[in-house]
Tab-separated table of N, CA and C in Angstrom:
chain	number	residue	atom	x	y	z
A	819	MET	N	0.805	17.834	29.414
A	819	MET	CA	0.287	17.968	28.206
A	819	MET	C	1.447	18.003	27.124
A	820	ALA	N	2.326	18.731	27.329
A	820	ALA	CA	3.825	18.868	26.430
A	820	ALA	C	4.301	17.532	26.258
A	821	LEU	N	4.254	16.840	26.903
A	821	LEU	CA	5.214	15.346	26.832
A	821	LEU	C	4.194	14.561	25.946
A	822	GLU	N	2.860	14.391	26.161
A	822	GLU	CA	1.758	13.590	25.492
A	822	GLU	C	1.805	13.990	24.022
A	823	HIS	N	2.021	15.560	24.018
A	823	HIS	CA	2.025	16.025	22.412
A	823	HIS	C	2.802	15.644	21.517
A	824	LEU	N	4.228	15.386	22.574
A	824	LEU	CA	5.853	15.391	22.117
A	824	LEU	C	5.495	13.865	21.570
A	825	GLY	N	4.936	12.963	22.706
A	825	GLY	CA	4.949	11.165	22.037
A	825	GLY	C	4.343	11.075	20.868
A	826	ARG	N	3.137	11.656	20.832
A	826	ARG	CA	2.580	11.467	19.468
A	826	ARG	C	3.268	11.964	18.455
A	827	ARG	N	3.810	13.177	18.374
A	827	ARG	CA	4.563	13.497	17.252
A	827	ARG	C	5.609	12.708	16.731
A	828	ASN	N	6.204	11.944	18.135
A	828	ASN	CA	7.377	11.022	17.934
A	828	ASN	C	6.984	9.569	16.943
A	829	VAL	N	5.605	9.231	17.543
A	829	VAL	CA	4.899	8.086	17.237
A	829	VAL	C	4.642	8.433	15.583
A	830	ALA	N	4.537	9.550	15.412
A	830	ALA	CA	3.778	9.890	14.024
A	830	ALA	C	5.271	10.053	13.042
A	831	GLY	N	6.237	10.754	13.543
A	831	GLY	CA	7.372	10.701	12.645
A	831	GLY	C	7.890	9.426	12.403
A	832	SER	N	8.050	8.629	13.495
A	832	SER	CA	8.760	7.311	13.201
A	832	SER	C	7.797	6.395	12.366
A	833	LEU	N	6.449	6.457	12.318
A	833	LEU	CA	5.847	5.753	11.297
A	833	LEU	C	5.587	6.337	10.018
A	834	LEU	N	5.922	7.544	9.886
A	834	LEU	CA	6.290	8.499	8.653
A	834	LEU	C	7.407	7.669	7.865
A	835	LEU	N	8.609	7.558	8.519
A	835	LEU	CA	9.756	6.979	8.208
A	835	LEU	C	9.479	5.716	7.930
A	836	LEU	N	8.700	4.591	8.699
A	836	LEU	CA	8.759	3.397	8.298
A	836	LEU	C	7.718	3.312	7.230
A	837	ASN	N	6.816	3.818	7.091
A	837	ASN	CA	5.668	3.682	5.813
A	837	ASN	C	6.500	4.202	4.749
A	838	LEU	N	7.035	5.039	4.815
A	838	LEU	CA	8.031	5.833	3.261
A	838	LEU	C	9.272	4.642	3.132
A	839	LEU	N	9.501	3.989	4.018
A	839	LEU	CA	10.577	2.927	3.235
A	839	LEU	C	9.532	1.719	2.930
A	840	MET	N	8.701	1.256	3.460
A	840	MET	CA	8.098	0.260	2.980
A	840	MET	C	7.005	0.690	1.708
A	841	TYR	N	6.858	1.606	1.656
A	841	TYR	CA	6.244	2.457	0.220
A	841	TYR	C	7.032	2.277	-1.048
A	842	VAL	N	8.511	2.711	-0.690
A	842	VAL	CA	9.586	2.636	-1.563
A	842	VAL	C	9.668	1.046	-1.965
A	843	PHE	N	10.050	0.291	-0.965
A	843	PHE	CA	9.925	-1.167	-1.245
A	843	PHE	C	8.653	-1.753	-2.172
A	844	LEU	N	7.632	-1.268	-1.571
A	844	LEU	CA	6.354	-1.731	-2.382
A	844	LEU	C	6.265	-1.218	-4.015
A	845	LEU	N	6.663	-0.196	-4.040
A	845	LEU	CA	6.920	0.631	-5.612
A	845	LEU	C	8.213	-0.491	-6.270
A	846	GLY	N	8.969	-0.892	-5.738
A	846	GLY	CA	9.988	-1.845	-6.244
A	846	GLY	C	9.433	-2.991	-6.563
A	847	PHE	N	8.444	-3.528	-5.807
A	847	PHE	CA	8.009	-5.088	-5.865
A	847	PHE	C	7.070	-4.805	-6.819
A	848	ALA	N	6.259	-4.097	-6.829
A	848	ALA	CA	5.156	-4.062	-7.581
A	848	ALA	C	5.466	-3.423	-9.102
A	849	GLY	N	6.654	-2.793	-9.181
A	849	GLY	CA	7.145	-2.685	-10.642
A	849	GLY	C	7.869	-3.910	-11.212
A	850	TRP	N	8.277	-4.892	-10.329
A	850	TRP	CA	8.792	-6.020	-10.598
A	850	TRP	C	7.806	-7.072	-11.184
A	851	ALA	N	6.624	-7.001	-10.569
A	851	ALA	CA	5.505	-7.912	-10.854
A	851	ALA	C	5.143	-7.263	-12.200
A	852	LEU	N	4.823	-5.870	-12.334
A	852	LEU	CA	4.325	-5.249	-13.754
A	852	LEU	C	5.022	-5.754	-14.605
A	853	ASN	N	6.299	-5.638	-14.649
A	853	ASN	CA	7.028	-6.062	-15.967
A	853	ASN	C	7.220	-7.438	-15.998
A	854	SER	N	7.342	-8.217	-14.901
A	854	SER	CA	7.413	-9.792	-15.259
A	854	SER	C	5.788	-10.214	-15.680
A	855	SER	N	4.814	-9.651	-15.379
A	855	SER	CA	3.234	-9.909	-16.107
A	855	SER	C	3.344	-9.423	-17.425
A	856	ILE	N	3.921	-8.438	-17.744
A	856	ILE	CA	3.707	-8.097	-19.027
A	856	ILE	C	4.598	-8.558	-19.942
A	857	LYS	N	5.810	-9.078	-19.494
A	857	LYS	CA	6.644	-9.888	-20.541
A	857	LYS	C	6.359	-10.917	-20.351
A	858	ASN	N	5.833	-12.019	-19.512
A	858	ASN	CA	5.636	-12.929	-19.741
A	858	ASN	C	3.960	-13.482	-19.928
A	859	ALA	N	3.304	-12.468	-20.390
A	859	ALA	CA	1.924	-12.438	-20.707
A	859	ALA	C	1.427	-13.517	-21.792
A	860	GLY	N	2.129	-13.428	-22.787
A	860	GLY	CA	1.966	-14.700	-23.812
A	860	GLY	C	2.389	-15.922	-23.655
A	861	ALA	N	3.290	-16.222	-23.044
A	861	ALA	CA	4.274	-17.343	-22.362
A	861	ALA	C	3.427	-18.084	-21.615
A	862	ASP	N	2.967	-17.283	-20.620
A	862	ASP	CA	2.290	-18.024	-19.617
A	862	ASP	C	1.097	-18.447	-19.826
A	863	VAL	N	0.303	-18.058	-20.736
A	863	VAL	CA	-0.998	-18.626	-21.010
A	863	VAL	C	-1.059	-19.399	-22.230
A	864	GLY	N	-0.027	-19.856	-22.599
A	864	GLY	CA	0.066	-20.946	-23.846
A	864	GLY	C	-0.558	-20.080	-25.192
A	865	VAL	N	0.162	-19.100	-25.747
A	865	VAL	CA	-0.235	-18.884	-26.821
A	865	VAL	C	-0.189	-19.544	-28.064
A	866	GLY	N	0.966	-20.294	-27.980
A	866	GLY	CA	0.914	-21.024	-29.092
A	866	GLY	C	0.487	-22.662	-29.218
A	867	TRP	N	-0.660	-22.618	-28.711
A	867	TRP	CA	-1.862	-23.378	-28.237
A	867	TRP	C	-3.160	-23.260	-29.117
A	868	GLY	N	-2.754	-21.837	-29.635
A	868	GLY	CA	-4.059	-21.506	-30.383
A	868	GLY	C	-5.011	-20.476	-29.063
A	869	GLU	N	-4.415	-20.312	-28.156
A	869	GLU	CA	-5.253	-19.213	-27.043
A	869	GLU	C	-4.567	-17.901	-27.255
A	870	GLN	N	-5.542	-16.913	-27.119
A	870	GLN	CA	-5.062	-15.931	-27.076
A	870	GLN	C	-4.495	-15.404	-25.499
A	871	PRO	N	-3.728	-14.377	-25.310
A	871	PRO	CA	-3.248	-13.921	-24.052
A	871	PRO	C	-4.328	-13.681	-23.296
A	872	TRP	N	-4.510	-13.906	-21.974
A	872	TRP	CA	-5.476	-13.600	-20.687
A	872	TRP	C	-6.725	-14.163	-21.532
A	873	SER	N	-6.938	-15.433	-22.133
A	873	SER	CA	-8.048	-15.777	-22.508
A	873	SER	C	-8.876	-16.365	-21.232
A	874	PRO	N	-9.949	-16.156	-21.374
A	874	PRO	CA	-10.763	-16.456	-20.136
A	874	PRO	C	-10.999	-18.149	-20.198
A	875	TYR	N	-10.475	-18.658	-21.417
A	875	TYR	CA	-10.780	-19.976	-21.363
A	875	TYR	C	-9.430	-20.993	-20.799
A	876	TYR	N	-8.630	-20.384	-20.437
A	876	TYR	CA	-7.296	-20.910	-20.218
A	876	TYR	C	-7.401	-21.018	-18.588
A	877	ARG	N	-7.489	-22.369	-17.691
A	877	ARG	CA	-7.900	-22.539	-16.372
A	877	ARG	C	-6.970	-21.364	-15.361
A	878	GLN	N	-5.762	-20.999	-16.010
A	878	GLN	CA	-4.867	-20.044	-15.050
A	878	GLN	C	-5.206	-18.544	-15.259
A	879	SER	N	-5.841	-18.493	-16.326
A	879	SER	CA	-5.588	-16.849	-16.787
A	879	SER	C	-6.175	-15.897	-15.581
A	880	ALA	N	-7.139	-16.342	-14.841
A	880	ALA	CA	-7.925	-15.661	-13.847
A	880	ALA	C	-6.718	-15.174	-12.542
A	881	TRP	N	-6.192	-16.402	-12.662
A	881	TRP	CA	-4.930	-16.062	-11.688
A	881	TRP	C	-3.514	-15.390	-11.876
A	882	PHE	N	-3.585	-15.528	-13.383
A	882	PHE	CA	-2.569	-14.284	-13.813
A	882	PHE	C	-3.299	-13.067	-13.737
A	883	ALA	N	-4.405	-12.691	-14.297
A	883	ALA	CA	-5.044	-11.267	-14.065
A	883	ALA	C	-5.154	-10.956	-12.704
A	884	SER	N	-5.266	-11.654	-11.869
A	884	SER	CA	-5.396	-11.401	-10.114
A	884	SER	C	-4.097	-10.494	-9.852
A	885	ARG	N	-3.008	-11.456	-10.311
A	885	ARG	CA	-1.545	-10.907	-10.025
A	885	ARG	C	-1.477	-9.533	-10.710
A	886	PHE	N	-1.679	-9.361	-12.176
A	886	PHE	CA	-1.453	-8.305	-12.715
A	886	PHE	C	-2.132	-7.049	-12.008
A	887	HIS	N	-3.404	-7.526	-11.888
A	887	HIS	CA	-4.229	-6.230	-10.681
A	887	HIS	C	-3.754	-6.154	-9.574
A	888	LEU	N	-3.177	-7.236	-8.688
A	888	LEU	CA	-2.644	-6.726	-7.700
A	888	LEU	C	-1.178	-5.718	-7.838
A	889	ALA	N	-0.501	-6.154	-8.842
A	889	ALA	CA	0.774	-5.310	-8.916
A	889	ALA	C	0.260	-3.955	-9.275
A	890	THR	N	-0.614	-3.665	-10.305
A	890	THR	CA	-1.177	-2.277	-10.438
A	890	THR	C	-1.541	-1.412	-9.509
A	891	PHE	N	-2.355	-2.180	-8.496
A	891	PHE	CA	-2.772	-1.444	-7.405
A	891	PHE	C	-1.835	-1.270	-6.626
A	892	ALA	N	-1.076	-2.287	-6.217
A	892	ALA	CA	0.170	-1.838	-5.454
A	892	ALA	C	1.172	-0.725	-5.854
A	893	ALA	N	1.394	-0.564	-7.189
A	893	ALA	CA	1.943	0.593	-7.662
A	893	ALA	C	1.337	1.786	-7.467
A	894	LEU	N	0.160	1.940	-7.870
A	894	LEU	CA	-0.898	2.999	-7.448
A	894	LEU	C	-0.569	3.345	-5.713
A	895	ALA	N	-1.027	2.255	-5.098
A	895	ALA	CA	-0.771	2.691	-3.649
A	895	ALA	C	0.718	3.223	-3.450
A	896	GLY	N	1.684	2.622	-3.798
A	896	GLY	CA	2.843	2.949	-3.631
A	896	GLY	C	3.393	4.413	-4.078
A	897	ALA	N	2.947	4.706	-5.138
A	897	ALA	CA	3.042	6.237	-5.645
A	897	ALA	C	2.352	7.063	-4.931
A	898	LEU	N	1.310	6.835	-4.357
A	898	LEU	CA	0.536	7.749	-3.518
A	898	LEU	C	1.086	7.676	-2.168
A	899	GLY	N	1.522	6.594	-1.417
A	899	GLY	CA	2.067	6.724	-0.309
A	899	GLY	C	3.560	7.379	-0.179
A	900	VAL	N	4.363	7.144	-1.324
A	900	VAL	CA	5.514	7.876	-1.440
A	900	VAL	C	5.121	9.561	-1.405
A	901	ALA	N	3.959	9.989	-2.314
A	901	ALA	CA	3.646	11.246	-2.375
A	901	ALA	C	2.880	12.057	-1.049
A	902	ALA	N	2.452	10.861	-0.314
A	902	ALA	CA	1.948	11.327	1.126
A	902	ALA	C	3.016	11.669	2.057
A	903	LYS	N	3.957	10.593	1.996
A	903	LYS	CA	5.292	10.855	2.951
A	903	LYS	C	5.956	12.057	2.669
A	904	ALA	N	6.086	12.740	1.469
A	904	ALA	CA	6.968	13.633	1.044
A	904	ALA	C	6.007	14.811	1.244
A	905	SER	N	5.100	14.752	1.181
A	905	SER	CA	4.031	16.137	1.450
A	905	SER	C	4.392	16.188	3.080
A	906	ALA	N	4.061	14.967	3.660
A	906	ALA	CA	4.070	15.220	5.315
A	906	ALA	C	5.261	15.771	5.728
A	907	ALA	N	6.385	15.243	5.199
A	907	ALA	CA	7.868	15.512	5.445
A	907	ALA	C	7.749	17.234	5.340
A	908	TYR	N	7.508	17.641	4.105
A	908	TYR	CA	7.480	18.956	3.701
A	908	TYR	C	6.856	20.038	4.695
A	909	HIS	N	5.547	19.190	4.900
A	909	HIS	CA	4.739	20.272	5.470
A	909	HIS	C	5.111	20.081	7.356
A	910	GLY	N	5.710	19.205	7.559
A	910	GLY	CA	6.012	19.312	8.902
A	910	GLY	C	7.229	20.202	9.363
A	911	GLY	N	7.326	21.141	8.676
A	911	GLY	CA	8.266	22.120	9.191
A	911	GLY	C	10.100	21.747	8.538
A	912	ARG	N	10.730	22.594	8.445
A	912	ARG	CA	12.228	22.190	8.412
A	912	ARG	C	12.602	21.449	9.279
A	913	SER	N	12.576	21.592	10.412
A	913	SER	CA	13.202	20.420	11.351
A	913	SER	C	12.628	19.600	11.955
A	914	GLY	N	11.190	19.614	11.655
A	914	GLY	CA	10.172	18.781	11.522
A	914	GLY	C	9.644	18.804	13.109
A	915	ALA	N	10.202	19.696	13.679
A	915	ALA	CA	9.668	19.697	15.104
A	915	ALA	C	8.520	20.666	15.355
A	916	SER	N	7.536	21.360	14.380
A	916	SER	CA	6.683	21.822	14.354
A	916	SER	C	5.694	21.674	13.209
A	917	TRP	N	4.480	21.187	13.593
A	917	TRP	CA	3.719	21.013	12.574
A	917	TRP	C	2.515	22.080	12.506
A	918	ARG	N	2.220	22.891	11.656
A	918	ARG	CA	1.379	23.936	11.551
A	918	ARG	C	0.079	23.012	11.106
A	919	PRO	N	-1.270	23.830	11.195
A	919	PRO	CA	-2.363	23.168	11.219
A	919	PRO	C	-2.781	23.065	9.779
A	920	GLN	N	-2.298	23.823	8.903
A	920	GLN	CA	-2.683	23.581	7.567
A	920	GLN	C	-1.708	22.349	6.998
A	921	GLY	N	-0.550	22.130	7.618
A	921	GLY	CA	0.211	20.962	7.174
A	921	GLY	C	-0.255	19.650	7.733
A	922	LEU	N	-0.810	20.059	8.785
A	922	LEU	CA	-1.580	18.661	9.488
A	922	LEU	C	-2.804	18.163	8.294
A	923	ALA	N	-3.324	19.168	8.255
A	923	ALA	CA	-4.785	18.946	7.423
A	923	ALA	C	-4.248	18.500	5.882
A	924	ALA	N	-3.115	18.807	5.235
A	924	ALA	CA	-2.618	18.448	3.958
A	924	ALA	C	-2.297	17.143	4.085
A	925	ALA	N	-1.435	16.962	5.099
A	925	ALA	CA	-1.050	15.313	5.389
A	925	ALA	C	-1.820	14.361	5.464
A	926	ALA	N	-2.851	14.876	6.420
A	926	ALA	CA	-4.124	13.886	6.583
A	926	ALA	C	-4.775	13.490	5.556
A	927	SER	N	-5.080	14.544	4.768
A	927	SER	CA	-5.982	14.367	3.771
A	927	SER	C	-4.971	13.298	2.620
A	928	LEU	N	-4.064	13.568	2.401
A	928	LEU	CA	-3.236	12.987	1.229
A	928	LEU	C	-2.619	11.488	1.928
A	929	GLY	N	-2.533	11.405	3.088
A	929	GLY	CA	-2.494	10.362	3.798
A	929	GLY	C	-3.542	9.109	3.577
A	930	THR	N	-4.894	9.896	3.760
A	930	THR	CA	-6.103	9.341	3.852
A	930	THR	C	-6.488	8.687	2.271
A	931	ALA	N	-5.938	9.489	1.233
A	931	ALA	CA	-6.270	8.855	-0.115
A	931	ALA	C	-4.874	7.536	0.002
A	932	ALA	N	-3.931	7.737	0.166
A	932	ALA	CA	-2.821	6.561	0.115
A	932	ALA	C	-3.113	5.617	0.781
A	933	TRP	N	-4.174	5.908	2.294
A	933	TRP	CA	-4.827	4.468	2.860
A	933	TRP	C	-5.719	3.723	1.863
A	934	ALA	N	-6.249	4.590	1.143
A	934	ALA	CA	-7.502	4.251	0.330
A	934	ALA	C	-7.245	3.094	-0.986
A	935	ALA	N	-5.809	3.794	-1.402
A	935	ALA	CA	-5.257	3.087	-2.648
A	935	ALA	C	-5.133	1.718	-1.832
A	936	THR	N	-4.387	1.865	-0.385
A	936	THR	CA	-3.558	0.790	-0.345
A	936	THR	C	-4.570	-0.392	0.263
A	937	ALA	N	-5.750	0.238	0.685
A	937	ALA	CA	-6.747	-0.658	1.120
A	937	ALA	C	-7.513	-1.499	-0.044
A	938	LEU	N	-7.345	-0.866	-1.397
A	938	LEU	CA	-7.704	-1.487	-2.474
A	938	LEU	C	-6.950	-2.637	-2.645
A	939	ALA	N	-5.460	-2.329	-2.734
A	939	ALA	CA	-4.578	-3.336	-3.202
A	939	ALA	C	-4.372	-4.438	-1.857
A	940	PHE	N	-4.891	-4.084	-0.592
A	940	PHE	CA	-5.116	-5.185	0.265
A	940	PHE	C	-6.068	-6.200	0.099
A	941	GLY	N	-6.930	-5.453	-0.274
A	941	GLY	CA	-8.163	-6.449	-0.724
A	941	GLY	C	-7.854	-7.552	-1.872
A	942	VAL	N	-6.852	-6.951	-2.709
A	942	VAL	CA	-6.505	-7.950	-3.869
A	942	VAL	C	-5.491	-8.717	-3.359
A	943	ALA	N	-4.621	-8.133	-2.312
A	943	ALA	CA	-3.757	-9.204	-1.948
A	943	ALA	C	-4.175	-10.117	-1.058
A	944	CYS	N	-5.551	-10.076	-0.397
A	944	CYS	CA	-6.056	-11.104	0.582
A	944	CYS	C	-6.554	-12.059	-0.475
A	945	ARG	N	-7.016	-11.699	-1.490
A	945	ARG	CA	-7.516	-12.807	-2.585
A	945	ARG	C	-6.435	-13.539	-3.210
A	946	GLU	N	-5.296	-12.999	-3.581
A	946	GLU	CA	-4.341	-13.713	-3.874
A	946	GLU	C	-3.581	-14.710	-3.011
A	947	ILE	N	-3.606	-14.242	-1.814
A	947	ILE	CA	-3.172	-15.325	-0.662
A	947	ILE	C	-3.939	-16.274	-0.443
A	948	HIS	N	-5.471	-16.027	-0.391
A	948	HIS	CA	-6.581	-17.068	-0.255
A	948	HIS	C	-6.553	-18.006	-1.584
A	949	ASP	N	-6.208	-17.590	-2.788
A	949	ASP	CA	-6.335	-18.477	-3.898
A	949	ASP	C	-4.944	-19.224	-3.611
A	950	ALA	N	-3.767	-18.767	-3.533
A	950	ALA	CA	-2.683	-19.681	-3.137
A	950	ALA	C	-2.456	-20.891	-2.474
A	951	ALA	N	-3.577	-19.980	-1.102
A	951	ALA	CA	-3.581	-21.311	-0.007
A	951	ALA	C	-4.580	-22.335	-0.445
A	952	ALA	N	-5.406	-21.969	-1.469
A	952	ALA	CA	-6.540	-22.946	-1.669
A	952	ALA	C	-5.941	-23.667	-2.852
A	953	ALA	N	-4.917	-23.450	-3.493
A	953	ALA	CA	-4.029	-24.181	-4.492
A	953	ALA	C	-3.156	-25.441	-3.884
A	954	GLY	N	-2.882	-25.083	-2.957
A	954	GLY	CA	-2.268	-26.382	-2.087
A	954	GLY	C	-0.656	-25.906	-2.329
A	955	PRO	N	0.141	-27.186	-2.668
A	955	PRO	CA	1.822	-26.913	-2.912
A	955	PRO	C	1.846	-26.257	-4.282
A	956	ALA	N	0.814	-26.063	-5.096
A	956	ALA	CA	1.129	-25.426	-6.657
A	956	ALA	C	1.264	-23.931	-6.339
A	957	GLY	N	0.231	-23.499	-5.035
A	957	GLY	CA	0.237	-22.170	-5.092
A	957	GLY	C	1.453	-21.608	-4.164
A	958	ALA	N	2.258	-22.220	-3.382
A	958	ALA	CA	3.220	-21.958	-2.858
A	958	ALA	C	4.464	-21.562	-3.842
A	959	ALA	N	4.391	-22.130	-4.856
A	959	ALA	CA	5.691	-21.519	-5.857
A	959	ALA	C	5.343	-20.565	-6.523
A	960	ARG	N	4.750	-19.353	-5.914
A	960	ARG	CA	4.480	-18.202	-6.718
A	960	ARG	C	5.708	-17.222	-6.397
A	961	GLY	N	6.617	-17.699	-6.018
A	961	GLY	CA	7.834	-16.692	-5.416
A	961	GLY	C	8.052	-15.930	-4.278
A	962	TRP	N	9.088	-15.683	-4.038
A	962	TRP	CA	9.500	-14.799	-2.795
A	962	TRP	C	8.723	-13.453	-3.226
A	963	ARG	N	9.448	-12.900	-4.422
A	963	ARG	CA	8.807	-11.576	-4.693
A	963	ARG	C	7.411	-11.370	-4.532
A	964	MET	N	6.748	-12.295	-4.947
A	964	MET	CA	5.216	-11.972	-4.794
A	964	MET	C	4.580	-12.027	-3.341
A	965	ARG	N	5.140	-13.074	-2.880
A	965	ARG	CA	4.785	-13.031	-1.251
A	965	ARG	C	5.397	-12.187	-0.881
A	966	ALA	N	6.517	-11.318	-0.858
A	966	ALA	CA	6.759	-9.994	-0.199
A	966	ALA	C	6.058	-8.864	-0.495
A	967	LEU	N	5.444	-8.619	-1.894
A	967	LEU	CA	4.559	-7.841	-2.061
A	967	LEU	C	3.293	-8.015	-1.519
A	968	GLU	N	2.557	-9.318	-1.275
A	968	GLU	CA	1.563	-9.209	-0.770
A	968	GLU	C	1.733	-8.763	0.797
A	969	GLY	N	2.657	-9.534	1.104
A	969	GLY	CA	3.147	-9.083	2.652
A	969	GLY	C	3.077	-7.505	3.026
A	970	LEU	N	3.836	-7.042	2.186
A	970	LEU	CA	4.000	-5.445	2.445
A	970	LEU	C	2.894	-4.774	2.200
A	971	THR	N	2.059	-5.099	1.079
A	971	THR	CA	0.579	-4.394	1.243
A	971	THR	C	-0.356	-4.849	2.496
A	972	VAL	N	-0.171	-5.974	2.960
A	972	VAL	CA	-1.122	-6.168	4.137
A	972	VAL	C	-0.520	-5.415	5.181
A	973	THR	N	0.868	-5.332	5.534
A	973	THR	CA	1.332	-4.619	6.833
A	973	THR	C	0.991	-3.121	6.458
A	974	LEU	N	1.480	-2.562	5.373
A	974	LEU	CA	1.048	-0.960	4.921
A	974	LEU	C	-0.492	-0.866	5.012
A	975	ALA	N	-1.112	-1.541	4.890
A	975	ALA	CA	-2.654	-1.337	5.017
A	975	ALA	C	-3.205	-1.072	6.515
A	976	PHE	N	-2.326	-1.730	7.493
A	976	PHE	CA	-2.623	-1.441	8.941
A	976	PHE	C	-1.761	-0.306	9.483
A	977	THR	N	-0.506	-0.073	8.930
A	977	THR	CA	0.401	0.677	9.616
A	977	THR	C	-0.018	2.232	9.236
A	978	GLN	N	-0.347	1.971	7.605
A	978	GLN	CA	-0.991	3.516	6.882
A	978	GLN	C	-2.255	4.036	7.519
A	979	LEU	N	-3.274	3.131	8.134
A	979	LEU	CA	-4.437	3.569	8.909
A	979	LEU	C	-3.940	3.771	10.265
A	980	LEU	N	-3.238	3.334	11.064
A	980	LEU	CA	-2.492	3.886	12.162
A	980	LEU	C	-1.960	5.305	12.146
A	981	TYR	N	-1.294	5.499	11.096
A	981	TYR	CA	-0.564	6.917	10.902
A	981	TYR	C	-1.644	7.779	10.663
A	982	VAL	N	-2.573	7.477	9.734
A	982	VAL	CA	-3.929	8.389	9.473
A	982	VAL	C	-4.686	8.748	10.644
A	983	LEU	N	-4.887	7.627	11.293
A	983	LEU	CA	-5.720	7.977	12.359
A	983	LEU	C	-4.960	8.901	13.680
A	984	LEU	N	-3.573	8.837	13.643
A	984	LEU	CA	-2.633	9.797	14.517
A	984	LEU	C	-2.822	11.241	13.904
A	985	LEU	N	-2.602	11.017	12.561
A	985	LEU	CA	-2.769	12.778	11.834
A	985	LEU	C	-4.105	13.289	12.180
A	986	HIS	N	-5.097	12.386	12.031
A	986	HIS	CA	-6.417	13.122	12.060
A	986	HIS	C	-6.645	13.362	13.626
A	987	ALA	N	-6.087	12.455	14.517
A	987	ALA	CA	-6.342	12.910	15.982
A	987	ALA	C	-5.552	14.391	16.248
A	988	ALA	N	-4.426	14.535	15.670
A	988	ALA	CA	-3.720	15.700	15.739
A	988	ALA	C	-4.345	16.914	15.328
A	989	VAL	N	-5.091	16.787	13.909
A	989	VAL	CA	-5.866	17.644	13.420
A	989	VAL	C	-6.936	18.180	14.439
A	990	ALA	N	-7.771	16.986	14.994
A	990	ALA	CA	-8.680	17.656	16.011
A	990	ALA	C	-8.121	18.243	17.347
A	991	GLY	N	-7.132	17.814	17.697
A	991	GLY	CA	-6.172	18.343	18.753
A	991	GLY	C	-6.243	19.776	18.773
A	992	GLU	N	-5.360	19.892	17.386
A	992	GLU	CA	-5.334	21.413	17.012
A	992	GLU	C	-6.471	22.347	17.239
A	993	ARG	N	-7.157	21.815	16.697
A	993	ARG	CA	-8.765	22.570	16.343
A	993	ARG	C	-9.575	22.740	17.735
A	994	CYS	N	-9.677	21.813	18.819
A	994	CYS	CA	-10.490	21.874	20.192
A	994	CYS	C	-9.390	21.226	21.031
A	995	GLY	N	-8.211	21.499	21.259
A	995	GLY	CA	-7.651	20.973	22.144
A	995	GLY	C	-7.536	19.482	22.259
A	996	LEU	N	-7.601	18.924	23.787
A	996	LEU	CA	-7.486	17.511	24.262
A	996	LEU	C	-8.670	16.859	23.565
A	997	ALA	N	-9.854	17.289	23.683
A	997	ALA	CA	-11.013	16.570	23.650
A	997	ALA	C	-11.819	17.782	23.106
A	998	CYS	N	-12.740	17.153	21.842
A	998	CYS	CA	-13.611	18.091	21.649
A	998	CYS	C	-14.925	18.153	22.053
A	999	ALA	N	-15.511	19.109	22.639
A	999	ALA	CA	-16.725	18.887	23.350
A	999	ALA	C	-17.798	18.904	21.968
A	1000	ALA	N	-18.951	18.301	22.727
A	1000	ALA	CA	-20.105	18.099	21.895
A	1000	ALA	C	-20.594	19.412	21.358
A	1001	ASP	N	-21.002	19.476	20.254
A	1001	ASP	CA	-21.540	20.761	19.572
A	1001	ASP	C	-22.926	20.683	20.487
A	1002	ALA	N	-23.092	22.193	20.610
A	1002	ALA	CA	-24.506	22.226	21.383
A	1002	ALA	C	-25.377	23.007	20.387
């Protein structure tokens, strides 16, 4: 039993570190995308031609708006993810070897909130990938940073879900051993 518990802790610890690094990179790419979207908002939609920025009549305005929303939701997910990982590292104990039940519950709840924000960004990223694939060769010219932001968002949606499931299993294991008996 001790080896099985130690194995789960090693997996959760390595996922914590991996997700922390990916969330920091996600924050960087999301910040770049937000800056680029705000800086180029007027230039990208043809303001000089009598149209307002983010005009619904411009044929690509919805595409640029979805990029802006992807960057916004990815930045939110990144900030929550980094906070969740910092909280988990703090509540894991000074040496990281012992998880207290209160620390597990705090890490699991904040990790769930970070996963929810990441799932929201995942939905927008899937839409962005779908629109780029439907656009053909023109959609492939969206740049490596946007593709990296989409890829990180998709990857983090799954790795964060696995991390949250491991934390919730540990919380349940602390409460009732290896398996919870059915309530009678």
